[in-house]
């Protein structure tokens, strides 16, 4: 898995993807390490806690640009969440942690699909079809661009609230039950009507009805334009 992640990551070049610098085998004698630039602002959640929420629409757009690039390279991220989004020294969002990313193949109406033998990922950000594939006419755990889109909706909630989706006191098993029953995280009081509408499109249960990443980009560009025109 280490080699797979390194090989995949080293071939990626995009402003919204954390650069891969190489592999270090000297710092920790018992393990190889992948090396990337140090990001002093840390994760996007830490950055927002320190700098306020005004840059959320721009950062969300940059996250989507990174996803669009990955999908164009036939790659699904597979574990999109706040901890895997860093902010560069010049204040731009960068996707990282490609341990669950994998190459995808062109198939059916969903677009590109990749199957795996286990669910993987972080429960609170996972699309319902990755919790219980049979409920969605799937025989396997299949990560798709649509599962990344669902995770993006959860990232929107995380960035607005500074906390993972769903209450911390709710165990992961409870999260799965709620998601499969069609429940979603509550609306944050800070989120705009336009962004909330986009979130509700992105996390619909039927993965075929979720917007594609280019649709998200267009919506976020309009949101940014309206924000700047009001400002």
PDB file of C-alpha atoms in Angstrom:
ATOM      1  CA  UNK A   1       0.000   0.000   0.000  1.00  0.00           C
ATOM      2  CA  UNK A   2       2.896   2.389   0.750  1.00  0.00           C
ATOM      3  CA  UNK A   3       4.354   1.799  -2.705  1.00  0.00           C
ATOM      4  CA  UNK A   4       0.965   2.187  -4.370  1.00  0.00           C
ATOM      5  CA  UNK A   5       0.331   5.525  -2.646  1.00  0.00           C
ATOM      6  CA  UNK A   6       3.834   6.802  -3.462  1.00  0.00           C
ATOM      7  CA  UNK A   7       3.580   5.816  -7.124  1.00  0.00           C
ATOM      8  CA  UNK A   8       0.169   7.413  -7.494  1.00  0.00           C
ATOM      9  CA  UNK A   9       1.065  10.613  -5.618  1.00  0.00           C
ATOM     10  CA  UNK A  10       4.392  11.216  -7.359  1.00  0.00           C
ATOM     11  CA  UNK A  11       2.623  11.500 -10.713  1.00  0.00           C
ATOM     12  CA  UNK A  12       0.235  14.270  -9.614  1.00  0.00           C
ATOM     13  CA  UNK A  13       0.890  17.910 -10.506  1.00  0.00           C
ATOM     14  CA  UNK A  14      -1.747  20.509  -9.641  1.00  0.00           C
ATOM     15  CA  UNK A  15      -1.943  23.666  -7.477  1.00  0.00           C
ATOM     16  CA  UNK A  16      -4.638  22.026  -5.333  1.00  0.00           C
ATOM     17  CA  UNK A  17      -2.658  18.817  -4.735  1.00  0.00           C
ATOM     18  CA  UNK A  18       0.065  18.705  -2.067  1.00  0.00           C
ATOM     19  CA  UNK A  19       3.383  18.158  -3.903  1.00  0.00           C
ATOM     20  CA  UNK A  20       5.249  14.879  -3.492  1.00  0.00           C
ATOM     21  CA  UNK A  21       8.971  15.485  -2.873  1.00  0.00           C
ATOM     22  CA  UNK A  22      10.229  11.938  -2.489  1.00  0.00           C
ATOM     23  CA  UNK A  23      10.834   9.110  -0.030  1.00  0.00           C
ATOM     24  CA  UNK A  24      13.014   9.340   3.092  1.00  0.00           C
ATOM     25  CA  UNK A  25      14.581   6.170   4.466  1.00  0.00           C
ATOM     26  CA  UNK A  26      17.032   7.770   6.936  1.00  0.00           C
ATOM     27  CA  UNK A  27      14.973   9.767   9.472  1.00  0.00           C
ATOM     28  CA  UNK A  28      13.206   6.710  10.869  1.00  0.00           C
ATOM     29  CA  UNK A  29      15.447   3.636  10.451  1.00  0.00           C
ATOM     30  CA  UNK A  30      12.596   1.150  10.710  1.00  0.00           C
ATOM     31  CA  UNK A  31      10.300   2.790   8.168  1.00  0.00           C
ATOM     32  CA  UNK A  32      10.205   4.606   4.860  1.00  0.00           C
ATOM     33  CA  UNK A  33       8.433   7.967   4.815  1.00  0.00           C
ATOM     34  CA  UNK A  34       6.862   9.999   2.043  1.00  0.00           C
ATOM     35  CA  UNK A  35       8.065  13.606   2.054  1.00  0.00           C
ATOM     36  CA  UNK A  36       6.028  16.693   1.167  1.00  0.00           C
ATOM     37  CA  UNK A  37       6.434  20.430   1.824  1.00  0.00           C
ATOM     38  CA  UNK A  38       5.748  21.624   5.375  1.00  0.00           C
ATOM     39  CA  UNK A  39       2.443  23.499   5.544  1.00  0.00           C
ATOM     40  CA  UNK A  40       2.658  25.944   8.436  1.00  0.00           C
ATOM     41  CA  UNK A  41      -1.081  26.682   8.440  1.00  0.00           C
ATOM     42  CA  UNK A  42      -1.922  23.016   8.996  1.00  0.00           C
ATOM     43  CA  UNK A  43      -5.283  21.551   8.070  1.00  0.00           C
ATOM     44  CA  UNK A  44      -8.084  23.601   6.570  1.00  0.00           C
ATOM     45  CA  UNK A  45     -10.032  23.207   9.834  1.00  0.00           C
ATOM     46  CA  UNK A  46      -7.147  24.609  11.882  1.00  0.00           C
ATOM     47  CA  UNK A  47      -6.693  27.432   9.381  1.00  0.00           C
ATOM     48  CA  UNK A  48     -10.364  28.444   9.596  1.00  0.00           C
ATOM     49  CA  UNK A  49     -10.263  28.327  13.398  1.00  0.00           C
ATOM     50  CA  UNK A  50      -7.362  30.792  13.346  1.00  0.00           C
ATOM     51  CA  UNK A  51      -8.458  33.041  10.478  1.00  0.00           C
ATOM     52  CA  UNK A  52     -12.254  33.022  10.439  1.00  0.00           C
ATOM     53  CA  UNK A  53     -14.804  31.764   7.937  1.00  0.00           C
ATOM     54  CA  UNK A  54     -14.659  34.416   5.231  1.00  0.00           C
ATOM     55  CA  UNK A  55     -12.497  32.292   2.924  1.00  0.00           C
ATOM     56  CA  UNK A  56     -14.678  29.165   3.015  1.00  0.00           C
ATOM     57  CA  UNK A  57     -16.168  29.596  -0.501  1.00  0.00           C
ATOM     58  CA  UNK A  58     -12.734  30.116  -2.065  1.00  0.00           C
ATOM     59  CA  UNK A  59     -11.219  27.163  -0.233  1.00  0.00           C
ATOM     60  CA  UNK A  60     -14.150  24.938  -1.217  1.00  0.00           C
ATOM     61  CA  UNK A  61     -13.629  25.931  -4.837  1.00  0.00           C
ATOM     62  CA  UNK A  62      -9.949  25.002  -4.619  1.00  0.00           C
ATOM     63  CA  UNK A  63     -10.850  21.650  -3.061  1.00  0.00           C
ATOM     64  CA  UNK A  64     -13.178  20.984  -5.986  1.00  0.00           C
ATOM     65  CA  UNK A  65     -10.484  21.983  -8.470  1.00  0.00           C
ATOM     66  CA  UNK A  66      -8.228  19.387  -6.870  1.00  0.00           C
ATOM     67  CA  UNK A  67     -10.972  16.768  -7.102  1.00  0.00           C
ATOM     68  CA  UNK A  68     -11.655  17.666 -10.718  1.00  0.00           C
ATOM     69  CA  UNK A  69      -7.984  17.125 -11.512  1.00  0.00           C
ATOM     70  CA  UNK A  70      -7.906  13.761  -9.734  1.00  0.00           C
ATOM     71  CA  UNK A  71     -11.017  12.568 -11.548  1.00  0.00           C
ATOM     72  CA  UNK A  72      -9.569  13.731 -14.875  1.00  0.00           C
ATOM     73  CA  UNK A  73      -6.555  11.552 -14.086  1.00  0.00           C
ATOM     74  CA  UNK A  74      -8.913   8.611 -13.463  1.00  0.00           C
ATOM     75  CA  UNK A  75      -8.321   8.728  -9.700  1.00  0.00           C
ATOM     76  CA  UNK A  76     -10.832   8.751  -6.845  1.00  0.00           C
ATOM     77  CA  UNK A  77      -9.501  10.268  -3.620  1.00  0.00           C
ATOM     78  CA  UNK A  78     -11.509   7.953  -1.392  1.00  0.00           C
ATOM     79  CA  UNK A  79     -10.921   9.699   1.962  1.00  0.00           C
ATOM     80  CA  UNK A  80     -11.795  13.368   1.569  1.00  0.00           C
ATOM     81  CA  UNK A  81     -12.105  15.102   4.961  1.00  0.00           C
ATOM     82  CA  UNK A  82     -10.711  18.107   6.783  1.00  0.00           C
ATOM     83  CA  UNK A  83      -7.624  16.317   8.078  1.00  0.00           C
ATOM     84  CA  UNK A  84      -6.638  15.515   4.479  1.00  0.00           C
ATOM     85  CA  UNK A  85      -6.886  19.103   3.251  1.00  0.00           C
ATOM     86  CA  UNK A  86      -3.963  21.391   4.091  1.00  0.00           C
ATOM     87  CA  UNK A  87      -3.521  25.126   3.543  1.00  0.00           C
ATOM     88  CA  UNK A  88      -0.328  26.222   1.824  1.00  0.00           C
ATOM     89  CA  UNK A  89       1.891  29.095   2.916  1.00  0.00           C
ATOM     90  CA  UNK A  90       0.164  31.288   0.320  1.00  0.00           C
ATOM     91  CA  UNK A  91      -3.280  30.344   1.683  1.00  0.00           C
ATOM     92  CA  UNK A  92      -4.497  27.814  -0.880  1.00  0.00           C
ATOM     93  CA  UNK A  93      -6.204  24.472  -0.195  1.00  0.00           C
ATOM     94  CA  UNK A  94      -4.218  21.337  -1.095  1.00  0.00           C
ATOM     95  CA  UNK A  95      -5.508  17.762  -1.054  1.00  0.00           C
ATOM     96  CA  UNK A  96      -3.275  15.153   0.541  1.00  0.00           C
ATOM     97  CA  UNK A  97      -3.267  11.579   1.921  1.00  0.00           C
ATOM     98  CA  UNK A  98      -3.791   9.292  -1.049  1.00  0.00           C
ATOM     99  CA  UNK A  99      -3.669   6.066   0.940  1.00  0.00           C
ATOM    100  CA  UNK A 100      -7.201   5.146  -0.154  1.00  0.00           C
ATOM    101  CA  UNK A 101      -6.973   6.720  -3.598  1.00  0.00           C
ATOM    102  CA  UNK A 102      -7.046   4.354  -6.527  1.00  0.00           C
ATOM    103  CA  UNK A 103      -7.204   4.273 -10.294  1.00  0.00           C
ATOM    104  CA  UNK A 104     -10.619   4.003 -11.847  1.00  0.00           C
ATOM    105  CA  UNK A 105     -12.105   2.519 -14.980  1.00  0.00           C
ATOM    106  CA  UNK A 106     -14.773   3.843 -17.295  1.00  0.00           C
ATOM    107  CA  UNK A 107     -18.062   2.003 -16.731  1.00  0.00           C
ATOM    108  CA  UNK A 108     -21.828   2.525 -16.920  1.00  0.00           C
ATOM    109  CA  UNK A 109     -23.799   5.670 -16.137  1.00  0.00           C
ATOM    110  CA  UNK A 110     -21.911   6.505 -12.953  1.00  0.00           C
ATOM    111  CA  UNK A 111     -18.761   7.199 -14.940  1.00  0.00           C
ATOM    112  CA  UNK A 112     -15.612   5.842 -13.401  1.00  0.00           C
ATOM    113  CA  UNK A 113     -15.699   3.058 -10.852  1.00  0.00           C
ATOM    114  CA  UNK A 114     -13.206   1.296  -8.651  1.00  0.00           C
ATOM    115  CA  UNK A 115     -14.091  -1.686  -6.481  1.00  0.00           C
ATOM    116  CA  UNK A 116     -12.426  -2.742  -3.256  1.00  0.00           C
ATOM    117  CA  UNK A 117     -12.775  -5.589  -0.811  1.00  0.00           C
ATOM    118  CA  UNK A 118     -13.541  -3.422   2.223  1.00  0.00           C
ATOM    119  CA  UNK A 119     -15.259  -0.154   3.044  1.00  0.00           C
ATOM    120  CA  UNK A 120     -12.194   1.800   4.212  1.00  0.00           C
ATOM    121  CA  UNK A 121     -12.335   5.538   4.722  1.00  0.00           C
ATOM    122  CA  UNK A 122     -13.665   7.620   7.603  1.00  0.00           C
ATOM    123  CA  UNK A 123     -17.209   6.688   8.573  1.00  0.00           C
ATOM    124  CA  UNK A 124     -18.624  10.184   9.116  1.00  0.00           C
ATOM    125  CA  UNK A 125     -17.650  11.286   5.602  1.00  0.00           C
ATOM    126  CA  UNK A 126     -18.572   8.088   3.742  1.00  0.00           C
ATOM    127  CA  UNK A 127     -21.357   7.896   1.175  1.00  0.00           C
ATOM    128  CA  UNK A 128     -24.221   5.528   2.073  1.00  0.00           C
ATOM    129  CA  UNK A 129     -23.374   3.105  -0.747  1.00  0.00           C
ATOM    130  CA  UNK A 130     -20.029   2.513   0.975  1.00  0.00           C
ATOM    131  CA  UNK A 131     -21.762   1.599   4.238  1.00  0.00           C
ATOM    132  CA  UNK A 132     -24.105  -1.015   2.771  1.00  0.00           C
ATOM    133  CA  UNK A 133     -23.643  -1.627  -0.978  1.00  0.00           C
ATOM    134  CA  UNK A 134     -26.548  -4.079  -1.295  1.00  0.00           C
ATOM    135  CA  UNK A 135     -29.050  -1.343  -0.426  1.00  0.00           C
ATOM    136  CA  UNK A 136     -27.885   0.469  -3.558  1.00  0.00           C
ATOM    137  CA  UNK A 137     -27.752  -2.514  -5.924  1.00  0.00           C
ATOM    138  CA  UNK A 138     -24.027  -2.983  -5.457  1.00  0.00           C
ATOM    139  CA  UNK A 139     -22.237  -6.260  -4.845  1.00  0.00           C
ATOM    140  CA  UNK A 140     -19.000  -4.588  -3.730  1.00  0.00           C
ATOM    141  CA  UNK A 141     -17.707  -1.475  -2.013  1.00  0.00           C
ATOM    142  CA  UNK A 142     -17.271   0.789  -5.029  1.00  0.00           C
ATOM    143  CA  UNK A 143     -15.608   4.174  -4.759  1.00  0.00           C
ATOM    144  CA  UNK A 144     -16.578   6.588  -7.499  1.00  0.00           C
ATOM    145  CA  UNK A 145     -16.376  10.306  -8.229  1.00  0.00           C
ATOM    146  CA  UNK A 146     -19.881  10.370  -6.708  1.00  0.00           C
ATOM    147  CA  UNK A 147     -18.577   9.080  -3.367  1.00  0.00           C
ATOM    148  CA  UNK A 148     -15.996  11.887  -3.401  1.00  0.00           C
ATOM    149  CA  UNK A 149     -18.834  14.352  -4.044  1.00  0.00           C
ATOM    150  CA  UNK A 150     -20.731  13.022  -1.011  1.00  0.00           C
ATOM    151  CA  UNK A 151     -17.597  13.404   1.117  1.00  0.00           C
ATOM    152  CA  UNK A 152     -17.213  16.959  -0.190  1.00  0.00           C
ATOM    153  CA  UNK A 153     -20.682  17.793   1.157  1.00  0.00           C
ATOM    154  CA  UNK A 154     -19.576  16.536   4.568  1.00  0.00           C
ATOM    155  CA  UNK A 155     -16.406  18.636   4.308  1.00  0.00           C
ATOM    156  CA  UNK A 156     -18.607  21.702   3.765  1.00  0.00           C
ATOM    157  CA  UNK A 157     -20.335  20.976   7.081  1.00  0.00           C
ATOM    158  CA  UNK A 158     -17.008  20.324   8.785  1.00  0.00           C
ATOM    159  CA  UNK A 159     -15.562  23.622   7.558  1.00  0.00           C
ATOM    160  CA  UNK A 160     -18.630  25.582   8.649  1.00  0.00           C
ATOM    161  CA  UNK A 161     -18.732  24.058  12.137  1.00  0.00           C
ATOM    162  CA  UNK A 162     -15.094  23.191  12.817  1.00  0.00           C
ATOM    163  CA  UNK A 163     -16.190  19.697  13.850  1.00  0.00           C
ATOM    164  CA  UNK A 164     -16.743  16.346  12.096  1.00  0.00           C
ATOM    165  CA  UNK A 165     -20.207  15.631  10.663  1.00  0.00           C
ATOM    166  CA  UNK A 166     -22.799  14.433  13.201  1.00  0.00           C
ATOM    167  CA  UNK A 167     -22.501  14.981  16.979  1.00  0.00           C
ATOM    168  CA  UNK A 168     -19.322  13.669  18.595  1.00  0.00           C
ATOM    169  CA  UNK A 169     -21.376  11.694  21.140  1.00  0.00           C
ATOM    170  CA  UNK A 170     -22.993   9.672  18.326  1.00  0.00           C
ATOM    171  CA  UNK A 171     -20.938   6.483  17.801  1.00  0.00           C
ATOM    172  CA  UNK A 172     -19.899   5.463  14.312  1.00  0.00           C
ATOM    173  CA  UNK A 173     -22.473   2.679  14.270  1.00  0.00           C
ATOM    174  CA  UNK A 174     -25.156   5.260  14.958  1.00  0.00           C
ATOM    175  CA  UNK A 175     -23.850   7.427  12.124  1.00  0.00           C
ATOM    176  CA  UNK A 176     -24.161   4.512   9.702  1.00  0.00           C
ATOM    177  CA  UNK A 177     -27.745   3.796  10.794  1.00  0.00           C
ATOM    178  CA  UNK A 178     -28.745   7.445  10.342  1.00  0.00           C
ATOM    179  CA  UNK A 179     -27.077   7.809   6.940  1.00  0.00           C
ATOM    180  CA  UNK A 180     -28.682   4.627   5.595  1.00  0.00           C
ATOM    181  CA  UNK A 181     -32.055   5.899   6.860  1.00  0.00           C
ATOM    182  CA  UNK A 182     -31.566   9.076   4.824  1.00  0.00           C
ATOM    183  CA  UNK A 183     -30.604  11.375   7.694  1.00  0.00           C
ATOM    184  CA  UNK A 184     -27.835  13.920   7.265  1.00  0.00           C
ATOM    185  CA  UNK A 185     -25.984  16.358   9.553  1.00  0.00           C
ATOM    186  CA  UNK A 186     -28.017  19.331  10.750  1.00  0.00           C
ATOM    187  CA  UNK A 187     -27.724  22.640   8.965  1.00  0.00           C
ATOM    188  CA  UNK A 188     -25.028  24.852  10.523  1.00  0.00           C
ATOM    189  CA  UNK A 189     -26.389  28.232  11.548  1.00  0.00           C
ATOM    190  CA  UNK A 190     -23.526  29.952   9.701  1.00  0.00           C
ATOM    191  CA  UNK A 191     -24.017  28.406   6.252  1.00  0.00           C
ATOM    192  CA  UNK A 192     -25.509  30.462   3.422  1.00  0.00           C
ATOM    193  CA  UNK A 193     -28.694  29.372   1.657  1.00  0.00           C
ATOM    194  CA  UNK A 194     -26.820  28.840  -1.618  1.00  0.00           C
ATOM    195  CA  UNK A 195     -24.111  26.670  -0.093  1.00  0.00           C
ATOM    196  CA  UNK A 196     -26.654  24.680   1.919  1.00  0.00           C
ATOM    197  CA  UNK A 197     -28.611  23.999  -1.273  1.00  0.00           C
ATOM    198  CA  UNK A 198     -25.429  22.736  -2.922  1.00  0.00           C
ATOM    199  CA  UNK A 199     -24.639  20.492   0.049  1.00  0.00           C
ATOM    200  CA  UNK A 200     -28.106  18.944  -0.155  1.00  0.00           C
ATOM    201  CA  UNK A 201     -27.576  18.120  -3.817  1.00  0.00           C
ATOM    202  CA  UNK A 202     -24.149  16.623  -3.169  1.00  0.00           C
ATOM    203  CA  UNK A 203     -25.178  14.171  -0.450  1.00  0.00           C
ATOM    204  CA  UNK A 204     -28.386  12.740  -1.912  1.00  0.00           C
ATOM    205  CA  UNK A 205     -28.685   8.990  -1.321  1.00  0.00           C
ATOM    206  CA  UNK A 206     -28.944   8.116  -5.028  1.00  0.00           C
ATOM    207  CA  UNK A 207     -25.366   8.482  -6.239  1.00  0.00           C
ATOM    208  CA  UNK A 208     -26.573   8.816  -9.847  1.00  0.00           C
ATOM    209  CA  UNK A 209     -28.309  12.085  -8.959  1.00  0.00           C
ATOM    210  CA  UNK A 210     -25.359  13.778  -7.292  1.00  0.00           C
ATOM    211  CA  UNK A 211     -23.786  16.645  -9.216  1.00  0.00           C
ATOM    212  CA  UNK A 212     -20.473  16.100 -10.949  1.00  0.00           C
ATOM    213  CA  UNK A 213     -17.466  18.043  -9.685  1.00  0.00           C
ATOM    214  CA  UNK A 214     -17.586  20.509 -12.633  1.00  0.00           C
ATOM    215  CA  UNK A 215     -21.165  21.313 -11.558  1.00  0.00           C
ATOM    216  CA  UNK A 216     -19.906  22.050  -8.046  1.00  0.00           C
ATOM    217  CA  UNK A 217     -17.182  24.276  -9.461  1.00  0.00           C
ATOM    218  CA  UNK A 218     -19.664  26.328 -11.486  1.00  0.00           C
ATOM    219  CA  UNK A 219     -21.947  26.731  -8.474  1.00  0.00           C
ATOM    220  CA  UNK A 220     -19.071  27.790  -6.214  1.00  0.00           C
ATOM    221  CA  UNK A 221     -17.789  30.260  -8.800  1.00  0.00           C
ATOM    222  CA  UNK A 222     -21.242  31.871  -8.864  1.00  0.00           C
ATOM    223  CA  UNK A 223     -21.294  31.883  -5.066  1.00  0.00           C
ATOM    224  CA  UNK A 224     -17.922  33.629  -4.990  1.00  0.00           C
ATOM    225  CA  UNK A 225     -19.054  36.199  -7.553  1.00  0.00           C
ATOM    226  CA  UNK A 226     -22.147  37.041  -5.528  1.00  0.00           C
ATOM    227  CA  UNK A 227     -20.090  37.226  -2.330  1.00  0.00           C
ATOM    228  CA  UNK A 228     -17.619  39.678  -3.869  1.00  0.00           C
ATOM    229  CA  UNK A 229     -20.364  41.753  -5.493  1.00  0.00           C
ATOM    230  CA  UNK A 230     -22.055  42.165  -2.110  1.00  0.00           C
ATOM    231  CA  UNK A 231     -18.733  42.959  -0.442  1.00  0.00           C
TER     232      UNK A 231
END
